[in-house]
Each structure stands twice: as structure tokens, then as C-alpha cells.
Amino acid sequence: MNIGSIVKYYRMKHNLTQAELCEGICSISHLSKIESNKYVPHQETLEELFARMNIEWNQEVDVYHAYKEKLEKFITYSVYYDLKSMEALYAELEQNRDYLQSTDLINRYELYKLRYYLFQQDRQRATQQMRILSRLEPTFDEYERGAAKVFYLIYYVSIQDKEKAKEIVGRIEDSQGRVPQLFEGEFYYQNAWLSQRNTEYGKSSYFAELAINQFQKDCNYLRLMHAQMLQAVNYANRDLYLQAEELFKTLLRNARLMEESSLYEGVLYNYSMLQNRRGHHKSAYMLLKELKSLITPEAPIYSSVLIHMLQTSAEEGLEIDHLLEELEVFLRGKDDPYLTIQLTYFRKVKFSQRDLFDYCEQIAFPFLKEHGYIGEARRFAWRLANYHRSIGNYEKADAYAIYFYEKGEKMT
């Protein structure tokens, strides 16, 4: 508790000069040392200084501890994804930020604000907060250094800076920075997510399992479901179909019971991907149909749902005209090369196979490959490999097959 900083905060709030506050109590130089936290005053001196500002010192101690407790509640809300409570408490803390910034609570206050901005997906304010924290870092204690590394990891994952994120993971794993127990589950989760993005599904499974165990231990049930979703996707990508299906079914039930609509929608989408991968296209279509009934065209996943419904319908031999019309309507007024390519591809599905595969080879595959749509590019490569093999063009077939396998799971 930086007593001197609190004295200065109230002096400034009461529009007092140092001379006015310390008259008859202590010298100006003495007060300066107190306010700069170079000297801890006697209890009697402290009480007299606060009494001159009509403040009860004992009550002020209670105020300080109340804010300290509120900060701990604030970060606990974030750990357990109690976002409504976190938002309400953030508003209260912001109203008293001048006080908090005058105390030794400033580091945790500014750290926890970064976590809040990341929840809000406010990239601009999160980036600004990163700059503030870089100036405060030399004053961090061990807990704050560990918490900062986890929050920095989340930040770099959120802005898709994989190299920075991997650097922080490396520093933590090399024991250069311990992770506070409160954030262990989150560290494992972020590491699993990062590994999955790098198509390192085995590594991702390892960290997802650690996250699941930690969230179970912490009774953090919502975050547990998030980690289970990550693990189910890993299982699907590793062709562990039965394990993936079991997890998806559990997640559908629990997300529905807990009324976690966005999670439920995410499970439907990923479960449909698994069913398509298994060749169960009718089941995948029904999952996507239910998902489409729950969302609006404004939903972030709406276009992805349409694309995968088109893929599933084409595989199952279902009518796709109504889906093509919906995609055309959705695309009006938008400049989206990816969706335009998909629309053109599915229009051609109904006609000449030669024309379709020429389009895949000359337009679709190069675009997807160049712009980082690895999953889609692999699917097109697989189709092109099979097509060229069927017409006896084995050299091209091998080239596309090599791309498909090289861009699969990275073994580490």
C-alpha cells in the first residue's frame, strides 16, 4: 500500500498545496518524501494529514482493501467467463481509476484492463494497453509477471501474430516465467489453440487435455466446454472419429442445458465437419440445417454455413439452387473474392466436370493457396489429385497429393 501516493491523491483532489497540507504537521520536504513513497510516516503524522482533509485514516485503509478485493473479483470473473459481472465491475473501477492509479494496485488494475479489452475484442484499446504495460513491467512482482505473460499470449493469439505468441510460450516453458495457478488452465488452452492453428494436432491434443484437467479441477465448467470443443476438433483432424463424436454429443447436450447459444452453434458447425469427413453427408446436412435456422445473415459464421451446406449437398446429390440464390443475395454489394470463387465453383458443379476442374486448377486452388485458406486448398488439391489420376495424368496427380499431405498435420 503506497501510503504517500494516496496522500498525494487526496491532496490534489482537495486542491491543496504541499505547504497548505503540511503546515504545523511536518516540513514540505518531509511531505515530498512521503508523497514519493521514499519515507513511511509515523501513524500520528499520517492521521493528522488525513484529518486536515477530513478523511478518517482507518476508513481509508478499508477503502484500499475494498478496491483490492474488487480487483481480485474482476479477474476471477474473467477466468470463469462471468462476462456480465466483469463488465459491471469494470464500469465501477473506471469511475475510480484516479484513485487506483495512485496506489500500488495500479499494476494489477492495468493488467486486468488488458484482459477486459481482449474479451471485448477491442483491438485498438488492447494494443494501447500493451504499450502502457510495457512501461509498468519493471515494477511487476512475480505474480504480475506471470499473469502478464498469459495475457500477452492471448493478445498475440487474438491478432494472429503466431511468432510472438510462440516466443511467449517458449519463455514460459523454459521456466523464465511461472504462470500463476489461477491462469494455468488458460495458458494450456491458448497453447492448444495456437498448436491447432499450426496444424500440430497431436501437440494441441496434449495441451487441450491439460486444459481440460485444470478446468475440471477449478470447477470452471464453461471454459471446460471450450477446451473440450478444441479437443473434439483435434480428434476429428487426427481421424479419431469415435472420440470426437462422443465429445461433440456431450457438448451439444451441455451447451443446450446451459443455454450457451454461441457455443451450441459452434458445436453444430464442427460436428457437421466431422460427419462430412466421415462421409456421413446426410447427418452433416441436418446439423447444418439446424444451425442455419438459429442464425441470421449478420452472424459471422453465416457464409461459412452456406458454403458447407453447398459442399454437403453436392456430395449427397441434393438440390443446391436455393443455396446458390442465398449466397448470391448475401454477396450483393460485397467485394469478397473468396465467396465469389466458391459461388462460381458451385455453379459449375452442375455442368461439365472438365470445366469444373479447369476452374479449380486455374482459379480456385491458386487463390486459396496464396491467401492462406489451407483447409479449403487441401480439399481442392485432393479433388484435383483424384481427377488427374482418373485421366491418367499421374505427374499432376502426385503434385496435388504431395500438397495435400504436406499441408496436413505437422508432426513435432
Coordinates of N, CA and C in Angstrom, one line a residue, residues 235-245:
Y235 N -9.4 -34.3 -32.3 CA -9.7 -35.7 -32.6 C -10.2 -35.9 -34.0
A236 N -11.0 -35.0 -34.5 CA -11.5 -35.1 -35.8 C -10.4 -35.0 -36.8
N237 N -9.5 -34.1 -36.6 CA -8.4 -33.9 -37.6 C -7.4 -35.0 -37.5
R238 N -7.4 -35.7 -36.4 CA -6.5 -36.9 -36.3 C -7.2 -38.2 -36.7
D239 N -8.4 -38.1 -37.2 CA -9.2 -39.2 -37.6 C -9.6 -40.1 -36.5
L240 N -9.6 -39.6 -35.3 CA -10.1 -40.3 -34.1 C -11.6 -40.0 -34.0
Y241 N -12.4 -40.6 -34.9 CA -13.8 -40.2 -35.1 C -14.7 -40.5 -34.0
L242 N -14.5 -41.7 -33.3 CA -15.4 -42.1 -32.2 C -15.2 -41.2 -31.0
Q243 N -13.9 -40.9 -30.7 CA -13.7 -40.0 -29.6 C -14.2 -38.6 -29.9
A244 N -14.1 -38.1 -31.1 CA -14.6 -36.8 -31.5 C -16.1 -36.8 -31.4
E245 N -16.8 -37.8 -31.9 CA -18.2 -37.8 -31.9 C -18.8 -37.8 -30.5

